[in-house]
Amino acid sequence: MKFSALHILPRRPRKTKEEVGAVGHDPVPATVNLSPAMEGSPKTVHGRFRHKLKMHKILGFVPSPRSPKPIVESNPPQTEVALDFIENLKENRLVEACQQLLLREDQLFGQETMTVEGLGQVCNEDDKDMLQKDYETLLLHLWMAVHTTFSSTPSGEHLEILRSAVETIMLLEEKDQQWEGRPEGSREAPVWRPHQCRLTHDTLLEKMVESQMRNAAVEEDNISVSNVDNLSTSMKREVCRMGKRLKETILRVARDIRDCYPPDFDVCNLYVRLYHQKFSARLTELARSGLDVDDCNYLLCWVNNYYPNDILKHKDLEGHINIESLGTLLSEKDFTTLEEQYLLQKESTVRTWFSKALSKKEEGWLSGKSPELIDGYCFCPLAIDIIQAVDGAMREARTILGSEAKAQRILRQLDSFLISYKRSLEEFVKGRRENTQAVVKANLLNIEQFRDFIVRREESIPEEIKTCCMSTLADLRDCGYGYFTGPIHEELRVQYRRLWTQAWFTGGQMVLDEVLGKLDRHMQQFTDLKPICMEELLGRLHMEMMVEYVKRMMKKKMKLKDKEQQEAAAKLLAEDSSKLSTYFTEAGSKINWLSEVLPKMAEVVRLQDPGSIQLEIVTLARDFPDLSWRHISALLSLKDNLSTADVQGIKESLVENRPTVTTFNTIPPFFSKVPTGKTWCMGRPACICYGGRRYLSKD
């Protein structure tokens, strides 16, 4: 910038009495007698002091009467008294004090002085030294105002002083920029320029933050800081104190201090960044110091939960800080080390707890103790206990690790537990003890609860873990429900063998009525079985009985020679389907689609036209994609009047249309459970399996 020159006239020398008399009229009348002390005094000449003057009495002179004194208002308007630099500092008027120094700087360096001869003259060195000292005094007051930002609860006066200090920093920064932007060849800048107050301010804040965090870390344990005293280790107390100090400070900045700074200071982000760096440095030291399990967990809680959620996402900080720019408190390497330490410990704890829970239940089963009855149903709390333990461990892991995916690693322990549980239950069932039936009923509820837990969390559980758990639970279901269904089917074996025989066809024996009658008597033993388990048991019996019925139908023991026989058989088939569906639906089975199997097969038996049969077979294959050609061949073998060419045409039609008819089917498999022909016999007596138990077929 171009500084203007200030021209100062040289002082005139004071005149003597003789010079005053020689130059025209004497300003003091001759009749006035000056006191010897005042005679020749320069103060008298300049009129700065008033003195009593002795005047001679003049004849004929009558003094005029004094005019009355004007009435003075009781409260005259107060005029603002201009304060000098020191007085402004005492009043903490830092901006005014700064402006005074800037004016003096402009007078000394921004304007040119002239001597009487018109020659340039450098400003007085004493004036520069005095100005530099005054700047140092100003800066001292300035940094004191910033340093005491958090010394006490902020008041209006304190905040006003800080606001004045910040405005002063801006003025000094602006002057630095003016000096830096001056043209080449201009006067050299003062030695104190640039002040770099902004840089000094930020450095001071960094030291203040470092001091605050250091003091918080080393506070005595007997100083109460909220709930810090309840923490069990010195490391926990130190981290808690530092975190608490950090939170209190940045919230005060956002609520009060922020308004003292202009937006370009970005003071909230400045403070958060400084505290984040100091907190991160200390936590890194602790993480590498070899923490025990408890301290490791607590440190991870701060890194992943307390700090990001309770502090950085506090509502009062919203919109004032940039969380993404801060980064993480720990490096990836340090965090991974702590994370692995935590997971290994948590997996071990969960595994041990699961093992103890199962062992305790096994002891009760083997001792002959029956499970308790709640609301009239057999009950075992094993599943509830295990699920709560898994839930609690995963919830803690999510909080500590800050990741759902990493917390799911604990679910591997559930899969391992289910395998041990399956092995234990299978061994117990083989023992045939007096309490076996009640224990199995209680464990059926456990199995359903485990399955429900997996199904409800299907989307959040890794596919591999989910598949393993569901496979193990399927085996457990087969074991538990098979314990009851196997003996029922074994007792009904005689009635099953009469289905689709000549006696069944002629109606001489009400085969299916006998089957359902015996089944109903067996069902009376399940009144203490939980409804959800009863529903599954009925569904299984419904499915297994339908499979048994269709298997008997396809054994090729009957040949329906003509239309009349085929229509009669179709009618019986439809009647049996209605009886089975009615019984199981009323009992509580939810597998409604099973009622469609026999009527569709009955339609194939009833039809006579090869083309119509062909269409019905294609429809049946569309509805039941697991229907194989062996099943179709066995079904068609009932119709003794179909030629080989007719059967071949049906087969070709099915091959041609099957790729398009199975696209959108959602019905569960059925025919794949029905054995046919040689595939079933395998050259030896057939074995029927229910719930993992094998029953030898005598047919």
XYZ file of C-alpha atoms in Angstrom:
699
model
C 0.000 0.000 0.000
C 1.096 3.605 -0.501
C 1.483 5.475 2.704
C 0.841 9.310 2.700
C 3.404 11.669 4.219
C 2.604 13.633 7.327
C 4.211 17.059 7.252
C 5.007 18.488 10.709
C 5.986 22.097 11.048
C 9.005 22.837 13.270
C 8.254 24.284 16.655
C 8.668 27.948 17.029
C 11.196 29.039 19.753
C 9.726 30.861 22.724
C 10.179 34.708 22.743
C 11.746 36.743 25.559
C 10.118 39.751 27.243
C 12.219 42.114 25.236
C 11.208 40.434 21.973
C 7.596 40.615 22.958
C 7.832 44.352 23.651
C 9.700 44.989 20.467
C 7.166 43.317 18.322
C 4.130 45.554 18.523
C 1.676 45.667 21.373
C 2.406 43.918 24.672
C -0.322 41.346 25.354
C -0.188 42.189 29.055
C -1.133 45.770 30.098
C 1.537 47.732 31.866
C -0.647 48.225 34.846
C -0.702 44.481 35.473
C 1.848 43.354 38.005
C 3.039 39.755 37.629
C 4.233 37.935 40.601
C 7.944 37.310 40.612
C 7.325 33.609 40.416
C 5.230 33.900 37.301
C 7.306 36.451 35.546
C 8.828 35.091 32.375
C 7.121 31.750 32.941
C 6.232 30.021 29.645
C 3.045 28.711 31.218
C 1.881 32.258 31.591
C 2.590 32.974 27.974
C 0.634 29.979 26.746
C -2.277 30.783 29.061
C -2.483 27.356 30.577
C -2.865 28.564 34.119
C -5.047 31.302 35.593
C -3.457 33.687 38.139
C -4.812 36.472 40.326
C -3.891 39.850 38.847
C -3.773 43.028 41.030
C -5.579 45.901 39.179
C -5.318 49.659 40.200
C -8.567 51.472 40.947
C -9.507 53.849 38.091
C -11.459 57.042 38.852
C -14.838 57.317 37.214
C -14.947 53.653 36.487
C -18.048 52.004 37.745
C -18.107 48.275 37.367
C -21.185 46.933 35.731
C -23.419 44.741 37.838
C -22.813 41.053 37.566
C -25.296 39.157 35.495
C -27.052 36.328 37.284
C -25.492 32.871 36.946
C -27.297 30.621 34.527
C -29.273 27.774 36.036
C -27.371 24.513 35.589
C -29.322 21.304 35.092
C -28.998 18.815 37.902
C -28.076 15.957 35.474
C -26.032 17.423 32.664
C -25.340 15.128 29.682
C -22.207 13.065 30.234
C -19.575 13.252 27.576
C -17.476 10.154 26.832
C -13.971 10.560 28.078
C -11.317 9.396 25.634
C -9.079 6.747 27.225
C -5.442 6.304 26.474
C -3.810 2.955 25.577
C -3.115 1.825 29.133
C -6.577 2.793 30.325
C -8.160 0.820 27.478
C -6.151 -2.236 28.462
C -7.253 -1.907 32.059
C -10.848 -1.793 30.861
C -10.198 -4.846 28.604
C -11.092 -2.720 25.593
C -8.629 -4.579 23.421
C -10.016 -3.431 20.095
C -9.754 0.263 21.055
C -6.256 -0.261 22.413
C -5.256 -2.039 19.197
C -6.669 0.735 17.048
C -4.590 3.271 18.970
C -1.428 1.291 18.284
C -2.320 0.870 14.634
C -2.757 4.640 14.366
C 0.641 5.228 15.946
C 2.132 2.675 13.572
C 0.643 4.499 10.618
C 2.036 7.791 11.940
C 5.497 6.323 12.376
C 5.749 4.123 9.292
C 2.909 5.048 7.014
C 3.686 8.813 6.698
C 6.846 10.729 5.898
C 8.228 13.336 8.332
C 9.891 16.510 7.155
C 12.495 18.726 8.720
C 12.618 22.488 8.336
C 15.037 22.024 5.476
C 12.554 19.641 3.711
C 14.758 16.598 4.037
C 13.373 13.131 4.871
C 13.957 12.012 8.395
C 13.527 8.553 9.861
C 11.059 8.355 12.730
C 12.468 8.464 16.204
C 13.861 5.102 17.368
C 12.532 5.735 20.846
C 9.002 6.011 19.443
C 9.431 2.697 17.634
C 10.737 0.985 20.734
C 7.831 2.330 22.752
C 5.333 1.180 20.115
C 6.879 -2.300 20.019
C 6.638 -2.582 23.805
C 3.026 -1.467 23.691
C 2.311 -4.141 21.076
C 3.904 -6.729 23.334
C 1.719 -5.544 26.181
C -1.361 -5.748 23.973
C -0.503 -9.276 22.826
C 0.029 -10.344 26.417
C -3.488 -9.194 27.299
C -4.742 -10.775 24.103
C -3.368 -14.240 24.831
C -4.453 -14.018 28.446
C -8.019 -13.455 27.251
C -7.808 -16.538 24.993
C -6.035 -18.646 27.609
C -8.759 -18.073 30.200
C -11.478 -19.276 27.808
C -12.209 -22.358 29.922
C -10.930 -21.211 33.278
C -14.459 -20.766 34.618
C -18.077 -20.895 33.643
C -18.426 -18.390 30.805
C -20.216 -15.160 31.699
C -21.392 -12.334 29.506
C -18.404 -10.187 30.501
C -15.927 -12.995 29.912
C -17.358 -13.760 26.477
C -17.267 -10.071 25.571
C -13.543 -9.924 26.414
C -12.911 -13.007 24.279
C -14.924 -11.494 21.449
C -12.829 -8.326 21.719
C -9.641 -10.414 21.648
C -10.753 -12.247 18.501
C -11.623 -8.966 16.781
C -8.206 -7.653 17.732
C -6.579 -10.713 16.169
C -8.453 -9.980 12.962
C -7.269 -6.346 12.978
C -3.662 -7.388 13.461
C -3.963 -10.046 10.766
C -5.364 -7.458 8.391
C -2.415 -5.160 9.104
C -0.005 -8.054 8.465
C -1.590 -8.550 5.068
C -1.301 -4.836 4.286
C 2.416 -4.914 4.990
C 2.898 -8.103 2.989
C 1.023 -6.588 0.036
C 2.990 -3.343 -0.144
C 4.691 -2.503 -3.471
C 8.344 -3.301 -4.010
C 10.689 -0.555 -2.961
C 8.364 0.656 -0.241
C 9.503 1.380 3.260
C 10.723 -1.631 5.237
C 8.142 -3.196 7.566
C 8.508 -2.815 11.322
C 10.500 -5.506 13.078
C 7.352 -6.794 14.807
C 5.623 -7.448 11.527
C 4.134 -9.885 10.781
C 2.534 -10.601 14.141
C 0.970 -13.845 12.812
C -1.668 -13.709 15.519
C -3.855 -16.345 13.855
C -1.036 -18.879 13.911
C -0.167 -17.976 17.489
C -3.826 -18.287 18.448
C -4.090 -21.803 16.990
C -0.812 -22.837 18.625
C -2.039 -21.530 21.965
C -5.277 -23.487 21.625
C -3.291 -26.642 20.893
C -1.251 -26.171 24.054
C -4.399 -25.443 26.052
C -6.036 -28.636 24.768
C -2.913 -30.666 25.475
C -2.781 -29.281 29.007
C -6.453 -29.961 29.653
C -6.248 -33.552 28.434
C -3.034 -34.161 30.360
C -4.549 -32.777 33.546
C -7.685 -34.870 33.059
C -5.598 -38.013 32.580
C -3.581 -37.577 35.767
C -6.349 -36.429 38.102
C -6.346 -38.266 41.400
C -8.733 -41.185 41.618
C -10.328 -39.725 44.715
C -11.625 -36.756 42.725
C -15.190 -37.578 41.793
C -16.040 -37.136 38.140
C -19.632 -38.292 37.668
C -19.520 -42.109 37.558
C -15.759 -42.340 37.088
C -15.265 -43.595 40.647
C -17.364 -46.673 39.884
C -14.911 -47.864 37.227
C -12.742 -50.762 38.329
C -9.333 -49.942 36.848
C -7.109 -46.883 36.606
C -7.069 -47.187 32.822
C -10.869 -46.997 32.653
C -10.923 -43.981 34.944
C -8.280 -42.199 32.905
C -10.071 -42.772 29.595
C -13.395 -41.761 31.101
C -11.984 -38.532 32.533
C -10.356 -37.593 29.251
C -13.508 -38.349 27.308
C -15.628 -36.410 29.745
C -13.313 -33.393 29.557
C -13.371 -33.550 25.769
C -17.156 -33.648 25.683
C -17.649 -30.809 28.155
C -15.201 -28.561 26.326
C -16.443 -28.959 22.773
C -20.051 -28.610 23.920
C -19.116 -25.337 25.637
C -17.440 -24.233 22.411
C -20.563 -25.025 20.394
C -22.933 -23.398 22.874
C -21.006 -20.278 23.951
C -17.535 -19.804 22.505
C -18.558 -20.274 18.877
C -20.420 -16.948 18.803
C -17.237 -15.084 19.765
C -15.505 -16.103 16.531
C -16.229 -15.253 12.893
C -17.209 -18.176 10.625
C -13.847 -18.307 8.844
C -12.153 -19.368 12.100
C -14.273 -22.572 12.032
C -13.613 -22.721 15.755
C -15.791 -25.784 16.481
C -13.906 -27.947 13.990
C -10.634 -26.474 15.236
C -11.287 -27.493 18.833
C -12.709 -30.913 17.912
C -9.714 -31.656 15.710
C -7.239 -30.714 18.455
C -9.045 -32.771 21.109
C -9.433 -35.684 18.693
C -5.684 -35.722 18.019
C -4.740 -35.689 21.718
C -7.359 -38.295 22.644
C -6.286 -40.510 19.745
C -2.627 -40.284 20.718
C -3.312 -41.358 24.303
C -5.656 -44.191 23.352
C -3.072 -45.477 20.889
C -0.497 -45.605 23.692
C -2.923 -47.520 25.889
C -3.900 -49.925 23.096
C -0.266 -50.870 22.584
C 0.460 -51.307 26.275
C -0.950 -54.846 26.503
C -4.410 -54.451 28.005
C -6.283 -57.158 29.839
C -9.666 -58.318 28.529
C -11.759 -55.964 30.635
C -9.748 -52.869 29.747
C -9.670 -53.916 26.103
C -13.466 -54.080 26.027
C -13.789 -50.676 27.665
C -11.368 -49.044 25.245
C -13.242 -50.505 22.273
C -16.495 -49.158 23.738
C -15.073 -45.654 23.702
C -13.681 -45.997 20.196
C -16.817 -47.441 18.598
C -19.698 -46.228 20.749
C -19.242 -43.538 23.369
C -17.020 -41.224 21.321
C -18.801 -41.361 17.933
C -22.357 -41.616 19.261
C -22.518 -39.834 22.614
C -20.038 -37.062 21.779
C -19.583 -36.416 18.054
C -23.265 -36.982 17.264
C -24.529 -34.855 20.147
C -27.442 -32.692 19.032
C -25.675 -29.476 20.062
C -22.796 -30.257 17.684
C -25.002 -31.013 14.707
C -24.084 -28.820 11.762
C -21.006 -27.383 13.499
C -18.415 -30.154 13.062
C -17.250 -32.333 10.194
C -17.094 -35.858 11.624
C -15.786 -37.457 8.439
C -12.661 -35.303 8.437
C -11.583 -36.528 11.886
C -10.838 -40.124 11.004
C -10.718 -42.925 13.571
C -9.281 -42.799 17.058
C -7.151 -45.895 16.462
C -5.272 -47.065 13.405
C -6.638 -50.082 11.575
C -3.785 -52.250 12.841
C -4.295 -51.285 16.492
C -8.050 -51.638 16.240
C -7.825 -55.068 14.567
C -5.553 -56.313 17.342
C -7.983 -55.214 20.065
C -10.938 -56.498 18.068
C -9.462 -59.964 17.669
C -8.584 -60.077 21.373
C -12.170 -59.197 22.239
C -13.773 -61.703 19.850
C -11.583 -64.587 20.958
C -12.425 -63.895 24.583
C -16.140 -63.476 23.879
C -16.313 -66.672 21.814
C -14.581 -68.583 24.580
C -16.949 -67.181 27.194
C -20.059 -67.995 25.128
C -18.795 -71.483 24.294
C -18.105 -72.239 27.948
C -21.498 -70.953 29.005
C -23.288 -73.035 26.336
C -21.447 -76.166 27.394
C -22.345 -75.683 31.054
C -26.009 -75.016 30.236
C -26.303 -78.202 28.146
C -24.452 -80.315 30.706
C -26.789 -79.142 33.430
C -29.839 -80.161 31.380
C -28.309 -83.525 30.509
C -27.805 -84.272 34.172
C -31.479 -83.621 34.817
C -32.585 -85.839 31.924
C -30.351 -88.727 32.928
C -31.394 -88.496 36.561
C -34.969 -89.354 35.561
C -36.300 -85.899 36.348
C -39.264 -84.820 34.215
C -39.442 -81.288 32.833
C -41.677 -78.768 34.534
C -45.193 -78.031 33.306
C -46.107 -74.428 32.518
C -49.743 -73.762 31.594
C -50.124 -77.522 31.251
C -47.345 -77.912 28.669
C -43.940 -79.549 28.992
C -41.328 -76.847 29.192
C -37.535 -76.606 29.169
C -35.834 -73.176 29.365
C -32.698 -74.258 27.503
C -33.539 -72.488 24.226
C -34.578 -69.290 25.974
C -31.358 -69.231 27.978
C -29.173 -69.917 24.949
C -30.980 -67.374 22.743
C -30.749 -64.700 25.421
C -27.047 -65.415 25.808
C -26.514 -65.166 22.042
C -28.577 -61.997 21.829
C -26.715 -60.418 24.726
C -23.305 -61.370 23.355
C -24.139 -60.077 19.878
C -25.648 -56.870 21.231
C -22.511 -56.251 23.275
C -20.306 -57.084 20.294
C -22.239 -54.699 18.051
C -21.779 -51.939 20.607
C -18.119 -52.618 21.291
C -17.060 -53.378 17.718
C -19.449 -50.985 16.011
C -20.235 -53.581 13.343
C -23.111 -56.006 12.836
C -21.048 -58.159 10.466
C -18.243 -58.649 12.992
C -20.699 -59.401 15.790
C -22.199 -62.229 13.715
C -19.028 -64.228 14.227
C -20.435 -65.163 17.640
C -23.258 -67.044 15.872
C -20.738 -69.723 14.944
C -20.877 -70.778 18.563
C -24.618 -71.315 18.211
C -24.027 -73.704 15.308
C -21.470 -75.623 17.368
C -23.883 -75.763 20.286
C -26.720 -77.113 18.114
C -24.484 -79.932 16.902
C -23.667 -80.864 20.507
C -27.332 -80.554 21.441
C -28.372 -82.873 18.596
C -25.812 -85.471 19.604
C -26.935 -85.313 23.217
C -30.658 -85.610 22.430
C -30.139 -88.505 20.023
C -28.190 -90.416 22.639
C -30.815 -89.726 25.265
C -33.702 -90.894 23.060
C -32.019 -94.261 22.544
C -32.153 -94.903 26.278
C -35.965 -95.280 26.471
C -36.272 -94.004 30.037
C -39.501 -93.271 31.857
C -39.105 -89.544 31.408
C -38.061 -89.767 27.737
C -41.454 -88.837 26.318
C -41.821 -85.747 28.533
C -38.210 -84.680 27.930
C -38.627 -84.989 24.154
C -41.853 -82.960 24.263
C -40.102 -80.194 26.179
C -37.172 -80.252 23.760
C -39.473 -80.059 20.741
C -40.392 -76.600 21.999
C -36.689 -75.777 22.331
C -36.097 -76.860 18.740
C -38.964 -74.706 17.436
C -37.692 -71.711 19.393
C -34.203 -72.137 17.973
C -35.618 -72.411 14.477
C -37.776 -69.334 14.918
C -34.724 -67.400 16.109
C -32.807 -68.280 12.932
C -35.752 -67.613 10.603
C -36.522 -64.217 12.115
C -32.890 -63.164 11.620
C -32.533 -64.774 8.240
C -31.489 -61.579 6.474
C -28.869 -60.609 9.043
C -27.249 -64.037 9.524
C -24.475 -65.050 7.107
C -25.652 -67.625 4.618
C -23.090 -70.226 5.645
C -24.011 -70.054 9.345
C -27.734 -70.017 8.572
C -27.468 -73.087 6.332
C -25.503 -75.039 8.939
C -27.878 -74.120 11.764
C -31.018 -74.934 9.780
C -29.561 -78.278 8.679
C -28.781 -79.224 12.280
C -32.233 -78.097 13.410
C -33.831 -80.197 10.660
C -32.025 -83.248 12.046
C -33.166 -82.318 15.548
C -36.759 -82.045 14.369
C -36.552 -85.436 12.694
C -35.154 -86.908 15.875
C -37.760 -85.351 18.151
C -40.906 -85.705 16.058
C -39.766 -89.041 14.680
C -39.687 -90.354 18.242
C -43.501 -90.032 18.235
C -44.447 -90.581 14.561
C -42.329 -93.704 14.056
C -44.258 -95.927 16.494
C -47.579 -94.568 15.175
C -46.760 -95.557 11.602
C -45.453 -98.915 12.779
C -48.757 -99.667 14.471
C -50.682 -98.609 11.348
C -48.557 -100.806 9.095
C -51.299 -103.481 8.837
C -53.903 -100.936 7.721
C -51.479 -99.345 5.251
C -50.980 -102.708 3.511
C -54.717 -102.963 2.805
C -54.823 -99.684 0.872
C -55.241 -100.089 -2.886
C -56.006 -103.780 -2.603
C -59.053 -105.650 -3.774
C -60.527 -105.486 -0.272
C -60.145 -101.705 -0.278
C -61.626 -101.442 -3.782
C -64.719 -103.533 -3.070
C -65.399 -101.599 0.122
C -65.555 -104.684 2.256
C -63.166 -103.014 4.718
C -63.168 -99.330 5.722
C -59.376 -99.175 5.671
C -58.897 -95.453 5.958
C -61.490 -95.151 8.729
C -59.511 -97.664 10.779
C -56.303 -95.733 10.131
C -57.799 -92.451 11.283
C -59.418 -94.068 14.291
C -56.141 -95.461 15.589
C -54.392 -92.182 14.804
C -56.945 -90.271 16.838
C -56.316 -92.495 19.874
C -52.576 -91.844 19.613
C -53.132 -88.110 19.484
C -54.620 -88.122 22.959
C -51.147 -88.474 24.455
C -50.098 -85.046 23.160
C -52.347 -82.813 25.248
C -49.267 -81.520 27.101
C -47.461 -80.652 23.875
C -47.164 -76.948 23.089
C -49.562 -75.873 20.264
C -46.736 -74.807 17.968
C -45.212 -78.281 18.327
C -48.590 -79.980 17.931
C -49.073 -78.115 14.650
C -45.731 -79.346 13.366
C -46.430 -82.898 14.556
C -49.801 -82.943 12.759
C -48.212 -81.546 9.608
C -45.623 -84.268 9.618
C -48.210 -86.994 10.203
C -50.352 -85.522 7.431
C -47.435 -85.510 4.999
C -46.169 -88.957 5.959
C -49.618 -90.510 5.770
C -50.192 -88.990 2.297
C -46.812 -90.316 1.181
C -47.721 -93.752 2.516
C -51.069 -93.652 0.713
C -49.558 -92.665 -2.685
C -46.799 -95.229 -2.269
C -49.393 -97.985 -1.800
C -51.257 -96.662 -4.812
C -48.184 -96.933 -7.042
C -47.143 -100.461 -6.017
C -48.872 -101.772 -9.161
C -50.893 -104.376 -7.250
C -54.149 -103.276 -8.874
C -55.165 -103.179 -12.524
C -58.249 -101.178 -13.413
C -59.346 -102.847 -16.617
C -62.146 -100.675 -17.882
C -63.879 -97.338 -17.549
C -66.203 -98.474 -14.777
C -63.403 -99.685 -12.556
C -61.342 -96.598 -13.162
C -64.229 -94.267 -12.355
C -65.010 -96.250 -9.188
C -61.391 -96.125 -8.075
C -61.270 -92.386 -8.780
C -64.353 -91.913 -6.632
C -62.816 -93.848 -3.735
C -59.600 -91.908 -4.154
C -61.483 -88.619 -3.914
C -63.357 -89.813 -0.838
C -60.159 -90.858 0.925
C -58.601 -87.501 0.068
C -61.559 -85.709 1.626
C -61.364 -87.799 4.815
C -57.638 -87.206 5.245
C -57.891 -83.478 4.569
C -60.863 -83.021 6.875
C -59.264 -84.894 9.756
C -55.905 -83.112 9.658
C -57.334 -79.677 8.936
C -59.708 -79.933 11.897
C -56.887 -81.263 14.092
C -54.694 -78.260 13.284
C -52.505 -79.102 10.281
C -51.593 -76.072 8.156
C -50.387 -77.970 5.063
C -53.453 -77.150 2.994
C -51.852 -77.820 -0.380
C -51.705 -81.558 0.408
C -55.460 -81.709 -0.183
C -54.781 -81.114 -3.910
C -52.595 -84.197 -4.469
C -55.114 -87.068 -4.491
C -57.895 -85.256 -6.439
C -55.472 -84.504 -9.293
C -54.317 -88.110 -9.333
C -57.944 -89.281 -9.236
C -58.625 -87.210 -12.365
C -55.850 -89.053 -14.219
C -57.362 -92.376 -13.137
C -60.879 -91.314 -14.219
C -60.111 -89.932 -17.691
C -60.239 -92.257 -20.709
C -59.148 -90.089 -23.642
C -55.343 -90.209 -24.114
C -55.258 -86.533 -25.083
C -57.111 -85.502 -21.913
C -54.879 -87.712 -19.813
C -51.862 -86.086 -21.462
C -53.086 -82.597 -20.507
C -53.820 -83.674 -16.940
C -50.362 -85.206 -16.557
C -48.770 -81.943 -17.762
C -50.893 -80.014 -15.243
C -49.890 -82.396 -12.462
C -46.220 -81.961 -13.391
C -46.670 -78.181 -13.373
C -48.131 -78.209 -9.865
C -45.620 -80.720 -8.498
C -42.232 -80.216 -10.156
C -40.678 -83.164 -8.314
C -43.034 -85.570 -10.114
C -40.779 -88.022 -11.998
C -41.542 -90.212 -14.992
C -41.394 -93.268 -12.730
C -44.235 -91.804 -10.666
C -46.231 -91.090 -13.824
C -45.508 -94.558 -15.216
C -46.672 -96.192 -11.981
C -49.842 -94.085 -12.030
C -50.590 -94.921 -15.650
C -49.986 -98.632 -14.995
C -53.246 -98.639 -13.013
C -55.084 -98.050 -16.312
C -54.904 -101.434 -17.979
C -56.569 -100.179 -21.189
C -53.824 -97.692 -22.166
C -51.648 -98.845 -25.079
C -47.895 -98.564 -25.253
C -48.260 -95.869 -27.929
C -50.569 -93.854 -25.668
C -48.075 -94.004 -22.825
C -45.227 -93.002 -25.170
C -47.228 -90.018 -26.451
C -47.885 -88.851 -22.881
C -44.214 -89.148 -22.080
C -43.149 -87.165 -25.165
C -45.654 -84.444 -24.333
C -44.350 -84.195 -20.783
C -40.737 -83.959 -21.981
C -41.686 -81.229 -24.429
C -43.690 -79.111 -21.970
C -41.900 -79.654 -18.643
C -39.270 -76.874 -19.056
C -42.069 -74.301 -19.253
C -44.425 -75.614 -16.593
C -42.049 -75.644 -13.622
C -40.876 -72.046 -13.731
C -43.088 -70.340 -11.148
C -44.064 -73.240 -8.903
C -43.779 -72.643 -5.147
C -45.322 -75.857 -3.725
C -42.873 -77.815 -1.515
C -41.621 -81.232 -2.675
C -43.986 -84.177 -2.268
C -43.432 -86.876 -4.893
C -39.709 -86.956 -4.196
C -40.667 -88.450 -0.812
C -42.607 -91.263 -2.536
C -40.420 -94.280 -3.460
C -41.223 -96.061 -6.736
C -40.226 -99.335 -8.349
C -36.720 -100.684 -8.163
C -35.349 -97.398 -6.939
C -37.214 -98.059 -3.723
C -36.414 -101.778 -3.261
C -32.723 -101.686 -4.296
C -32.735 -105.536 -4.388
C -33.454 -105.889 -0.658
C -36.349 -105.394 1.737
C -37.355 -101.766 1.871
C -36.743 -99.753 5.018
C -39.027 -96.895 5.963
C -37.409 -94.070 7.973
C -39.233 -91.834 10.413
C -37.266 -89.340 12.459
C -33.955 -91.061 11.813
C -35.300 -94.481 12.927
C -35.569 -97.320 10.397
C -38.573 -99.627 10.177
C -38.371 -102.765 8.025
C -41.159 -103.023 5.413
C -42.646 -106.543 5.134
C -44.402 -105.852 1.802
